[in-house]
mmCIF file of C-alpha atoms and ligand atoms in Angstrom:
data_model
loop_
_atom_site.group_PDB
_atom_site.id
_atom_site.type_symbol
_atom_site.label_atom_id
_atom_site.label_comp_id
_atom_site.label_asym_id
_atom_site.label_seq_id
_atom_site.Cartn_x
_atom_site.Cartn_y
_atom_site.Cartn_z
ATOM 1 C CA MET F 1 28.418 33.801 6.944
ATOM 2 C CA ARG F 2 26.941 31.615 4.667
ATOM 3 C CA ILE F 3 23.919 30.126 5.468
ATOM 4 C CA PHE F 4 21.877 27.061 3.081
ATOM 5 C CA SER F 5 19.073 25.664 3.474
ATOM 6 C CA GLY F 6 16.389 23.317 1.125
ATOM 7 C CA ILE F 7 13.273 22.394 0.882
ATOM 8 C CA GLN F 8 10.922 19.525 -1.274
ATOM 9 C CA PRO F 9 8.763 21.164 -3.925
ATOM 10 C CA THR F 10 6.390 17.957 -3.863
ATOM 11 C CA GLY F 11 3.728 17.801 -1.359
ATOM 12 C CA ALA F 12 2.209 21.083 0.228
ATOM 13 C CA LYS F 13 3.872 23.248 2.629
ATOM 14 C CA HIS F 14 2.481 22.475 6.022
ATOM 15 C CA PHE F 15 2.992 24.245 9.017
ATOM 16 C CA GLY F 16 5.721 22.026 10.688
ATOM 17 C CA ASN F 17 7.672 23.264 7.610
ATOM 18 C CA TYR F 18 7.072 26.535 8.841
ATOM 19 C CA SER F 19 7.832 26.247 12.139
ATOM 20 C CA GLY F 20 10.944 24.638 11.392
ATOM 21 C CA ALA F 21 12.180 25.878 8.961
ATOM 22 C CA PHE F 22 10.750 28.848 7.045
ATOM 23 C CA ARG F 23 9.925 30.708 10.014
ATOM 24 C CA GLN F 24 14.262 30.765 10.950
ATOM 25 C CA PHE F 25 14.446 31.769 6.972
ATOM 26 C CA VAL F 26 13.455 35.048 7.171
ATOM 27 C CA PRO F 27 15.774 36.739 10.174
ATOM 28 C CA ILE F 28 18.398 34.513 9.253
ATOM 29 C CA GLN F 29 18.526 35.968 5.456
ATOM 30 C CA GLU F 30 20.007 39.800 7.713
ATOM 31 C CA GLU F 31 23.000 37.894 9.051
ATOM 32 C CA GLY F 32 24.879 37.102 5.816
ATOM 33 C CA GLU F 33 24.558 35.432 2.655
ATOM 34 C CA ALA F 34 21.854 32.762 2.597
ATOM 35 C CA PHE F 35 20.828 30.642 -0.388
ATOM 36 C CA PHE F 36 17.694 29.046 -0.180
ATOM 37 C CA CYS F 37 17.067 25.559 -2.619
ATOM 38 C CA ILE F 38 14.182 24.178 -4.169
ATOM 39 C CA VAL F 39 15.436 20.202 -4.024
ATOM 40 C CA ASP F 40 13.121 19.448 -6.879
ATOM 41 C CA LEU F 41 16.098 16.561 -7.729
ATOM 42 C CA HIS F 42 15.329 15.006 -4.172
ATOM 43 C CA SER F 43 12.105 14.848 -4.885
ATOM 44 C CA ILE F 44 12.293 12.310 -7.211
ATOM 45 C CA THR F 45 13.307 9.715 -4.817
ATOM 46 C CA THR F 46 9.908 8.700 -4.020
ATOM 47 C CA ALA F 47 7.091 7.890 -5.927
ATOM 48 C CA PHE F 48 5.494 11.492 -8.243
ATOM 49 C CA GLU F 49 4.399 12.790 -11.124
ATOM 50 C CA PRO F 50 5.755 14.662 -13.363
ATOM 51 C CA GLU F 51 2.841 17.120 -13.953
ATOM 52 C CA GLU F 52 3.141 18.003 -9.917
ATOM 53 C CA LEU F 53 7.218 18.286 -10.015
ATOM 54 C CA ARG F 54 6.809 20.737 -12.665
ATOM 55 C CA GLU F 55 4.117 22.640 -10.725
ATOM 56 C CA SER F 56 5.057 22.292 -7.320
ATOM 57 C CA SER F 57 8.343 23.993 -8.018
ATOM 58 C CA LEU F 58 6.501 27.203 -8.549
ATOM 59 C CA ASP F 59 4.482 26.880 -5.637
ATOM 60 C CA LEU F 60 7.475 26.489 -3.597
ATOM 61 C CA ALA F 61 9.272 29.545 -5.052
ATOM 62 C CA ALA F 62 5.739 31.677 -4.372
ATOM 63 C CA MET F 63 5.447 30.115 -0.946
ATOM 64 C CA LEU F 64 9.249 31.541 -0.280
ATOM 65 C CA PHE F 65 8.646 35.187 -1.235
ATOM 66 C CA ALA F 66 5.300 34.502 0.775
ATOM 67 C CA VAL F 67 6.244 34.060 3.993
ATOM 68 C CA GLY F 68 9.254 36.953 3.395
ATOM 69 C CA LEU F 69 12.351 35.859 1.551
ATOM 70 C CA ASP F 70 13.418 38.723 -0.139
ATOM 71 C CA PRO F 71 14.881 38.072 -4.047
ATOM 72 C CA ASP F 72 17.165 40.468 -3.424
ATOM 73 C CA ARG F 73 18.816 39.695 -0.293
ATOM 74 C CA SER F 74 18.569 36.128 -0.891
ATOM 75 C CA THR F 75 19.107 33.402 -3.284
ATOM 76 C CA ILE F 76 16.480 31.244 -3.813
ATOM 77 C CA PHE F 77 17.119 28.838 -6.866
ATOM 78 C CA VAL F 78 15.693 25.110 -7.882
ATOM 79 C CA GLN F 79 18.771 22.633 -7.541
ATOM 80 C CA SER F 80 18.433 21.267 -10.965
ATOM 81 C CA HIS F 81 19.218 24.182 -12.359
ATOM 82 C CA VAL F 82 22.959 23.833 -10.778
ATOM 83 C CA THR F 83 24.373 20.800 -12.227
ATOM 84 C CA ALA F 84 27.220 21.106 -9.300
ATOM 85 C CA HIS F 85 24.649 19.196 -6.863
ATOM 86 C CA PRO F 86 24.131 16.017 -9.067
ATOM 87 C CA GLU F 87 27.816 15.877 -9.919
ATOM 88 C CA ALA F 88 29.632 16.863 -6.297
ATOM 89 C CA ALA F 89 27.209 13.980 -5.031
ATOM 90 C CA TRP F 90 28.706 10.980 -7.462
ATOM 91 C CA LEU F 91 31.795 12.334 -5.730
ATOM 92 C CA LEU F 92 30.923 12.432 -2.184
ATOM 93 C CA SER F 93 29.111 8.819 -2.584
ATOM 94 C CA SER F 94 32.397 7.491 -3.165
ATOM 95 C CA ILE F 95 33.696 8.314 0.374
ATOM 96 C CA ALA F 96 29.943 7.773 1.648
ATOM 97 C CA SER F 97 29.927 4.290 4.377
ATOM 98 C CA TYR F 98 26.651 2.058 2.863
ATOM 99 C CA GLY F 99 26.483 0.740 6.604
ATOM 100 C CA GLN F 100 26.072 4.890 7.786
ATOM 101 C CA LEU F 101 23.762 5.355 4.987
ATOM 102 C CA GLY F 102 21.286 2.669 6.123
ATOM 103 C CA ARG F 103 20.989 3.845 9.827
ATOM 104 C CA MET F 104 19.530 6.641 8.028
ATOM 105 C CA THR F 105 15.887 7.114 10.148
ATOM 106 C CA GLN F 106 14.502 8.743 7.623
ATOM 107 C CA PHE F 107 15.266 5.943 4.578
ATOM 108 C CA LYS F 108 14.337 3.248 7.253
ATOM 109 C CA ASP F 109 11.003 5.248 7.770
ATOM 110 C CA LYS F 110 10.320 6.434 4.486
ATOM 111 C CA GLY F 111 11.252 2.250 3.221
ATOM 112 C CA GLU F 112 8.941 1.107 5.340
ATOM 113 C CA ARG F 113 6.138 2.833 3.585
ATOM 114 C CA GLN F 114 7.085 2.222 0.434
ATOM 115 C CA GLU F 115 6.240 -0.596 -2.108
ATOM 116 C CA PHE F 116 9.532 0.120 -4.114
ATOM 117 C CA ILE F 117 12.179 1.885 -2.693
ATOM 118 C CA SER F 118 14.779 3.278 -4.883
ATOM 119 C CA ALA F 119 18.215 3.764 -4.691
ATOM 120 C CA GLY F 120 18.224 7.170 -4.782
ATOM 121 C CA LEU F 121 16.050 6.908 -1.421
ATOM 122 C CA PHE F 122 19.181 5.724 0.197
ATOM 123 C CA THR F 123 21.617 7.838 -1.627
ATOM 124 C CA TYR F 124 19.063 11.072 -0.833
ATOM 125 C CA PRO F 125 21.706 12.662 2.107
ATOM 126 C CA VAL F 126 24.369 11.918 0.120
ATOM 127 C CA LEU F 127 22.777 14.780 -1.970
ATOM 128 C CA MET F 128 21.615 16.367 0.755
ATOM 129 C CA ALA F 129 25.397 16.781 1.909
ATOM 130 C CA SER F 130 26.412 18.085 -1.597
ATOM 131 C CA ASP F 131 23.591 20.941 -1.440
ATOM 132 C CA ILE F 132 25.407 22.110 1.844
ATOM 133 C CA LEU F 133 29.117 22.165 1.191
ATOM 134 C CA LEU F 134 29.351 23.102 -2.233
ATOM 135 C CA TYR F 135 28.045 26.048 -1.071
ATOM 136 C CA GLN F 136 31.508 26.535 1.717
ATOM 137 C CA THR F 137 27.961 26.588 4.625
ATOM 138 C CA ASP F 138 28.490 27.673 7.872
ATOM 139 C CA VAL F 139 24.606 27.727 8.638
ATOM 140 C CA VAL F 140 21.940 25.543 7.713
ATOM 141 C CA PRO F 141 18.824 26.498 9.181
ATOM 142 C CA ILE F 142 16.769 23.401 9.559
ATOM 143 C CA GLY F 143 13.997 21.319 11.481
ATOM 144 C CA ASP F 144 14.958 18.623 14.060
ATOM 145 C CA ASP F 145 14.336 15.339 11.888
ATOM 146 C CA GLN F 146 17.065 16.962 9.733
ATOM 147 C CA LYS F 147 19.675 16.684 12.206
ATOM 148 C CA GLN F 148 20.868 13.271 11.219
ATOM 149 C CA HIS F 149 21.196 14.264 7.495
ATOM 150 C CA LEU F 150 23.096 17.234 8.917
ATOM 151 C CA GLU F 151 25.739 15.113 11.192
ATOM 152 C CA LEU F 152 26.274 13.059 7.833
ATOM 153 C CA ALA F 153 27.550 16.200 6.068
ATOM 154 C CA ARG F 154 29.229 16.850 8.733
ATOM 155 C CA ASP F 155 31.247 13.449 8.598
ATOM 156 C CA LEU F 156 31.226 13.473 4.621
ATOM 157 C CA ALA F 157 32.722 16.587 4.926
ATOM 158 C CA GLU F 158 35.622 16.428 7.827
ATOM 159 C CA ARG F 159 36.325 12.594 5.527
ATOM 160 C CA PHE F 160 37.136 14.171 2.634
ATOM 161 C CA ASN F 161 39.407 17.155 4.393
ATOM 162 C CA SER F 162 41.141 14.719 5.822
ATOM 163 C CA ARG F 163 41.564 12.432 2.864
ATOM 164 C CA TYR F 164 41.676 14.964 0.296
ATOM 165 C CA GLY F 165 43.179 18.257 1.846
ATOM 166 C CA GLU F 166 41.112 21.181 3.778
ATOM 167 C CA THR F 167 38.620 21.634 0.573
ATOM 168 C CA PHE F 168 34.887 22.008 2.597
ATOM 169 C CA LYS F 169 33.484 24.240 5.777
ATOM 170 C CA VAL F 170 32.112 22.078 8.449
ATOM 171 C CA PRO F 171 28.611 23.289 8.543
ATOM 172 C CA GLU F 172 26.504 23.817 11.817
ATOM 173 C CA GLY F 173 22.640 23.507 12.334
ATOM 174 C CA ARG F 174 20.496 25.839 13.482
ATOM 175 C CA PHE F 175 17.494 24.197 15.227
ATOM 176 C CA PRO F 176 14.312 26.131 17.016
ATOM 177 C CA PRO F 177 14.363 26.302 20.462
ATOM 178 C CA THR F 178 10.145 25.933 20.130
ATOM 179 C CA GLY F 179 8.202 24.110 17.394
ATOM 180 C CA GLY F 180 11.563 21.986 15.987
ATOM 181 C CA ARG F 181 9.033 18.853 15.190
ATOM 182 C CA ILE F 182 6.158 19.963 15.481
ATOM 183 C CA MET F 183 3.029 16.794 15.438
ATOM 184 C CA ASP F 184 0.664 15.514 13.355
ATOM 185 C CA LEU F 185 -2.494 16.928 14.732
ATOM 186 C CA GLN F 186 -4.357 13.209 14.812
ATOM 187 C CA GLU F 187 -1.508 10.953 15.605
ATOM 188 C CA PRO F 188 1.127 13.672 18.206
ATOM 189 C CA GLU F 189 3.526 10.523 18.348
ATOM 190 C CA ARG F 190 4.315 11.087 14.280
ATOM 191 C CA LYS F 191 5.769 14.296 12.735
ATOM 192 C CA MET F 192 3.658 16.126 10.808
ATOM 193 C CA SER F 193 4.104 15.804 7.353
ATOM 194 C CA THR F 194 2.639 15.837 4.042
ATOM 195 C CA THR F 195 3.363 12.254 2.856
ATOM 196 C CA ASP F 196 3.866 10.080 6.011
ATOM 197 C CA GLY F 197 1.103 11.963 8.082
ATOM 198 C CA GLN F 198 -3.096 12.352 7.991
ATOM 199 C CA PRO F 199 -4.453 15.047 5.534
ATOM 200 C CA GLN F 200 -6.828 15.802 8.470
ATOM 201 C CA GLY F 201 -3.601 16.131 10.773
ATOM 202 C CA THR F 202 -1.893 18.247 8.264
ATOM 203 C CA VAL F 203 -2.398 22.151 8.683
ATOM 204 C CA LEU F 204 -1.484 23.105 5.383
ATOM 205 C CA ILE F 205 0.215 27.073 4.774
ATOM 206 C CA THR F 206 -2.527 27.178 2.096
ATOM 207 C CA ASP F 207 -5.580 26.179 4.161
ATOM 208 C CA PRO F 208 -8.135 28.657 4.423
ATOM 209 C CA PRO F 209 -9.991 29.817 8.069
ATOM 210 C CA GLU F 210 -12.823 27.050 8.330
ATOM 211 C CA THR F 211 -10.457 24.302 7.291
ATOM 212 C CA ILE F 212 -8.071 25.147 10.162
ATOM 213 C CA ARG F 213 -10.676 25.818 12.541
ATOM 214 C CA LYS F 214 -11.811 21.889 12.047
ATOM 215 C CA LYS F 215 -8.404 19.881 12.329
ATOM 216 C CA VAL F 216 -7.792 21.899 15.051
ATOM 217 C CA LYS F 217 -11.195 21.354 16.485
ATOM 218 C CA SER F 218 -10.793 17.458 15.651
ATOM 219 C CA ALA F 219 -7.151 17.829 17.324
ATOM 220 C CA VAL F 220 -6.624 14.589 18.897
ATOM 221 C CA THR F 221 -6.238 15.578 22.937
ATOM 222 C CA ASP F 222 -5.089 13.779 25.782
ATOM 223 C CA SER F 223 -6.964 12.181 28.742
ATOM 224 C CA GLY F 224 -7.720 15.235 32.053
ATOM 225 C CA SER F 225 -8.239 18.953 31.254
ATOM 226 C CA ASP F 226 -4.993 20.444 31.693
ATOM 227 C CA VAL F 227 -3.517 22.662 29.569
ATOM 228 C CA ARG F 228 0.269 21.741 30.301
ATOM 229 C CA TYR F 229 3.507 20.680 28.696
ATOM 230 C CA GLU F 230 4.583 17.428 29.423
ATOM 231 C CA PRO F 231 5.155 15.857 25.739
ATOM 232 C CA GLU F 232 5.596 12.555 26.483
ATOM 233 C CA GLN F 233 2.149 11.958 29.079
ATOM 234 C CA LYS F 234 0.397 15.129 26.892
ATOM 235 C CA PRO F 235 1.724 14.631 23.336
ATOM 236 C CA GLY F 236 -1.342 16.039 22.178
ATOM 237 C CA ILE F 237 -1.962 18.907 24.513
ATOM 238 C CA SER F 238 1.798 19.861 24.344
ATOM 239 C CA ASN F 239 2.104 19.813 20.566
ATOM 240 C CA LEU F 240 -1.006 22.568 20.439
ATOM 241 C CA LEU F 241 1.339 24.361 22.762
ATOM 242 C CA GLU F 242 3.561 24.350 20.590
ATOM 243 C CA ILE F 243 2.326 25.390 17.877
ATOM 244 C CA MET F 244 0.456 28.068 19.682
ATOM 245 C CA SER F 245 3.552 29.755 21.204
ATOM 246 C CA VAL F 246 4.865 29.651 17.462
ATOM 247 C CA ALA F 247 2.388 31.178 16.323
ATOM 248 C CA THR F 248 1.868 34.057 18.271
ATOM 249 C CA GLY F 249 5.455 34.328 20.053
ATOM 250 C CA GLU F 250 4.545 33.838 23.422
ATOM 251 C CA PRO F 251 6.789 31.730 25.554
ATOM 252 C CA ILE F 252 5.153 27.784 26.102
ATOM 253 C CA PRO F 253 4.882 29.089 29.793
ATOM 254 C CA GLN F 254 2.566 32.235 29.727
ATOM 255 C CA LEU F 255 0.228 29.899 27.890
ATOM 256 C CA GLU F 256 0.226 27.318 30.323
ATOM 257 C CA ALA F 257 -0.469 29.510 33.106
ATOM 258 C CA ARG F 258 -3.495 31.447 31.070
ATOM 259 C CA TYR F 259 -4.952 27.961 29.901
ATOM 260 C CA ASP F 260 -4.642 26.268 33.348
ATOM 261 C CA SER F 261 -7.442 23.921 34.273
ATOM 262 C CA GLY F 262 -9.616 26.610 31.894
ATOM 263 C CA GLY F 263 -10.640 23.243 30.025
ATOM 264 C CA TYR F 264 -9.493 21.831 26.541
ATOM 265 C CA GLY F 265 -11.927 24.016 24.463
ATOM 266 C CA GLN F 266 -11.742 27.570 24.344
ATOM 267 C CA PHE F 267 -7.398 26.579 24.320
ATOM 268 C CA LYS F 268 -7.958 24.912 21.674
ATOM 269 C CA SER F 269 -10.256 27.710 19.482
ATOM 270 C CA ASP F 270 -7.735 30.245 20.522
ATOM 271 C CA VAL F 271 -5.082 28.172 19.263
ATOM 272 C CA ALA F 272 -7.119 27.647 15.373
ATOM 273 C CA GLU F 273 -7.580 31.712 16.208
ATOM 274 C CA ALA F 274 -3.871 32.342 16.506
ATOM 275 C CA LEU F 275 -3.201 29.603 13.012
ATOM 276 C CA VAL F 276 -5.935 31.553 10.873
ATOM 277 C CA THR F 277 -4.664 35.307 12.105
ATOM 278 C CA LEU F 278 -0.576 33.727 11.427
ATOM 279 C CA LEU F 279 -1.692 31.884 8.186
ATOM 280 C CA ASP F 280 -4.226 33.758 6.769
ATOM 281 C CA PRO F 281 -2.253 37.008 5.440
ATOM 282 C CA ILE F 282 0.500 34.525 3.732
ATOM 283 C CA ARG F 283 -2.157 32.220 1.945
ATOM 284 C CA MET F 284 -3.332 35.731 0.435
ATOM 285 C CA ARG F 285 0.498 36.844 -0.677
ATOM 286 C CA TYR F 286 1.197 33.068 -2.022
ATOM 287 C CA GLU F 287 -1.875 33.611 -4.377
ATOM 288 C CA GLU F 288 -1.163 37.009 -5.676
ATOM 289 C CA LEU F 289 2.861 35.738 -6.373
ATOM 290 C CA ARG F 290 1.432 32.129 -7.684
ATOM 291 C CA ALA F 291 -0.310 34.030 -10.106
ATOM 292 C CA ASP F 292 2.755 35.900 -11.860
ATOM 293 C CA GLU F 293 5.027 32.810 -13.514
ATOM 294 C CA SER F 294 7.400 34.651 -15.563
ATOM 295 C CA GLU F 295 8.159 36.951 -12.327
ATOM 296 C CA LEU F 296 8.586 33.535 -10.646
ATOM 297 C CA ARG F 297 10.731 32.254 -13.394
ATOM 298 C CA ALA F 298 13.079 35.035 -13.656
ATOM 299 C CA VAL F 299 13.680 35.321 -10.348
ATOM 300 C CA LEU F 300 14.220 31.419 -10.228
ATOM 301 C CA ALA F 301 16.827 31.894 -13.298
ATOM 302 C CA ARG F 302 18.712 34.873 -11.644
ATOM 303 C CA GLY F 303 19.220 32.533 -8.360
ATOM 304 C CA ALA F 304 20.535 29.808 -10.448
ATOM 305 C CA ALA F 305 22.865 31.931 -12.252
ATOM 306 C CA LYS F 306 24.046 33.943 -8.966
ATOM 307 C CA ALA F 307 23.882 29.581 -7.565
ATOM 308 C CA ARG F 308 26.353 28.520 -10.383
ATOM 309 C CA GLU F 309 28.917 30.986 -10.042
ATOM 310 C CA THR F 310 28.788 30.026 -6.390
ATOM 311 C CA ALA F 311 29.194 26.811 -6.209
ATOM 312 C CA ALA F 312 31.885 26.228 -9.487
ATOM 313 C CA PRO F 313 35.143 26.629 -7.526
ATOM 314 C CA THR F 314 34.296 24.406 -4.629
ATOM 315 C CA LEU F 315 33.138 21.335 -7.075
ATOM 316 C CA GLU F 316 36.334 22.053 -9.196
ATOM 317 C CA GLN F 317 38.423 21.694 -5.587
ATOM 318 C CA MET F 318 37.075 18.536 -5.724
ATOM 319 C CA TYR F 319 37.298 17.022 -8.677
ATOM 320 C CA GLU F 320 41.091 18.388 -8.700
ATOM 321 C CA ARG F 321 41.901 17.337 -5.204
ATOM 322 C CA MET F 322 40.036 13.996 -5.999
ATOM 323 C CA GLY F 323 42.953 13.549 -8.908
ATOM 324 C CA PHE F 324 41.042 14.077 -12.075
ATOM 325 C CA VAL F 325 42.592 15.135 -15.159
ATOM 326 C CA ARG F 326 40.362 18.302 -16.006
ATOM 327 C CA PRO F 327 39.425 19.650 -19.872
HETATM 328 P P1 TYM N 401 11.717 18.858 3.688
HETATM 329 O O1 TYM N 401 11.033 19.059 2.835
HETATM 330 O O2 TYM N 401 10.994 17.296 4.159
HETATM 331 O O3 TYM N 401 11.176 19.753 5.065
HETATM 332 C C1 TYM N 401 12.076 21.208 4.867
HETATM 333 C C2 TYM N 401 12.173 21.362 6.349
HETATM 334 O O4 TYM N 401 10.453 21.233 7.157
HETATM 335 C C3 TYM N 401 11.099 21.181 7.974
HETATM 336 N N1 TYM N 401 10.478 20.478 8.681
HETATM 337 C C4 TYM N 401 9.778 20.167 9.948
HETATM 338 N N2 TYM N 401 9.475 21.069 11.142
HETATM 339 C C5 TYM N 401 9.329 20.612 12.263
HETATM 340 N N3 TYM N 401 8.302 20.161 12.402
HETATM 341 C C6 TYM N 401 7.965 19.291 11.388
HETATM 342 N N4 TYM N 401 6.749 18.201 11.076
HETATM 343 C C7 TYM N 401 8.849 19.146 9.772
HETATM 344 N N5 TYM N 401 8.862 19.079 8.292
HETATM 345 C C8 TYM N 401 9.381 19.248 8.097
HETATM 346 C C9 TYM N 401 12.707 20.323 7.788
HETATM 347 O O5 TYM N 401 13.435 20.167 9.470
HETATM 348 C C10 TYM N 401 13.087 20.756 6.725
HETATM 349 O O6 TYM N 401 13.888 21.983 7.291
HETATM 350 N N6 TYM N 401 16.426 16.464 3.297
HETATM 351 C C11 TYM N 401 15.321 17.871 3.374
HETATM 352 C C12 TYM N 401 15.227 18.990 2.048
HETATM 353 C C13 TYM N 401 17.064 19.275 2.263
HETATM 354 C C14 TYM N 401 18.014 20.238 2.658
HETATM 355 C C15 TYM N 401 19.289 20.161 1.888
HETATM 356 C C16 TYM N 401 18.101 20.767 4.057
HETATM 357 C C17 TYM N 401 17.459 18.747 0.867
HETATM 358 N N7 TYM N 401 18.717 19.195 0.548
HETATM 359 C C18 TYM N 401 19.862 20.900 2.285
HETATM 360 C C19 TYM N 401 18.848 21.447 4.227
HETATM 361 C C20 TYM N 401 19.729 22.030 3.889
HETATM 362 C C21 TYM N 401 14.226 17.560 3.332
HETATM 363 O O7 TYM N 401 13.412 16.835 2.949
HETATM 364 O O8 TYM N 401 13.156 18.687 4.303
#
């Protein structure tokens, strides 16, 4: 089984990334041949600083190892090191429809908040499709916000296969049963995000314990005092229940039973402690791994070599089937 997922390097990684993505990556790497891609080419589609981009790709590599990815088992690499990705994206853009790209909710949301909307932000999902399809991927572990992009990748695979002959596997998404969409602590109707959310509402994986406690303590809660999972009526408390369930592995009904009518105070402080217990060791491992930059670069170089070799035959087939004269 082939597994592929991508993460943008810019912006500090937060608990939403952990819950929707990293947490799934660790067990899934045992199920097959996994590729995890630091998608730096995606990160230039909204405003960015070149110096930050350079640093953050190495930051993310250290983070992926800190959460438990094993470089001997999985391939971890930087997208721009494998030129097949933008090449395949160009070829796929010829079968992607302008209308479908315009309906992508992430494009509409992000577009609304940008002063300058780049063409890259619009074609972004085509590059994501090429990431996935080049590896003949079976399963894509992602958070709920990437579902629509995965659907587009599936549509492009099917369209290419029917127009030019069977070339791509049609991938399936894998979403976590709980915590597939973690919300901002300050604005629980919006997803947690370093680019669109509020700093106070976003728990960073590298936040020290005191910062985590402060953020959880000031989380917006709902009227009433019952700790119950009702995302429509109680978005704040329901989000905290999901966070605690992800952090401790306890099912939500069990947590509801324990905290029911005990008030929000104790519950919030326990959520904060659960987060500290989960994230503190990750932060410490991260700091250790991040300090050895030459080792990180060496692992990424090995990853890129493996990724290039794996992606090359599919790209070659695409050119062949589309009728290009090959050199
Ligand atoms: P990105 O970098 O925004 O997010 C990385 C992963 O974290 C998940 N995630 C969340 N999960 C739960 N709650 C949240 N609040 C939350 N925020 C983020 C995302 O669903 C994702 O799994 N387009 C992708 C990157 C990408 C990709 C790919 C993914 C590029 N190519 C190929 C899979 C396969 C993105 O911007 O993710």
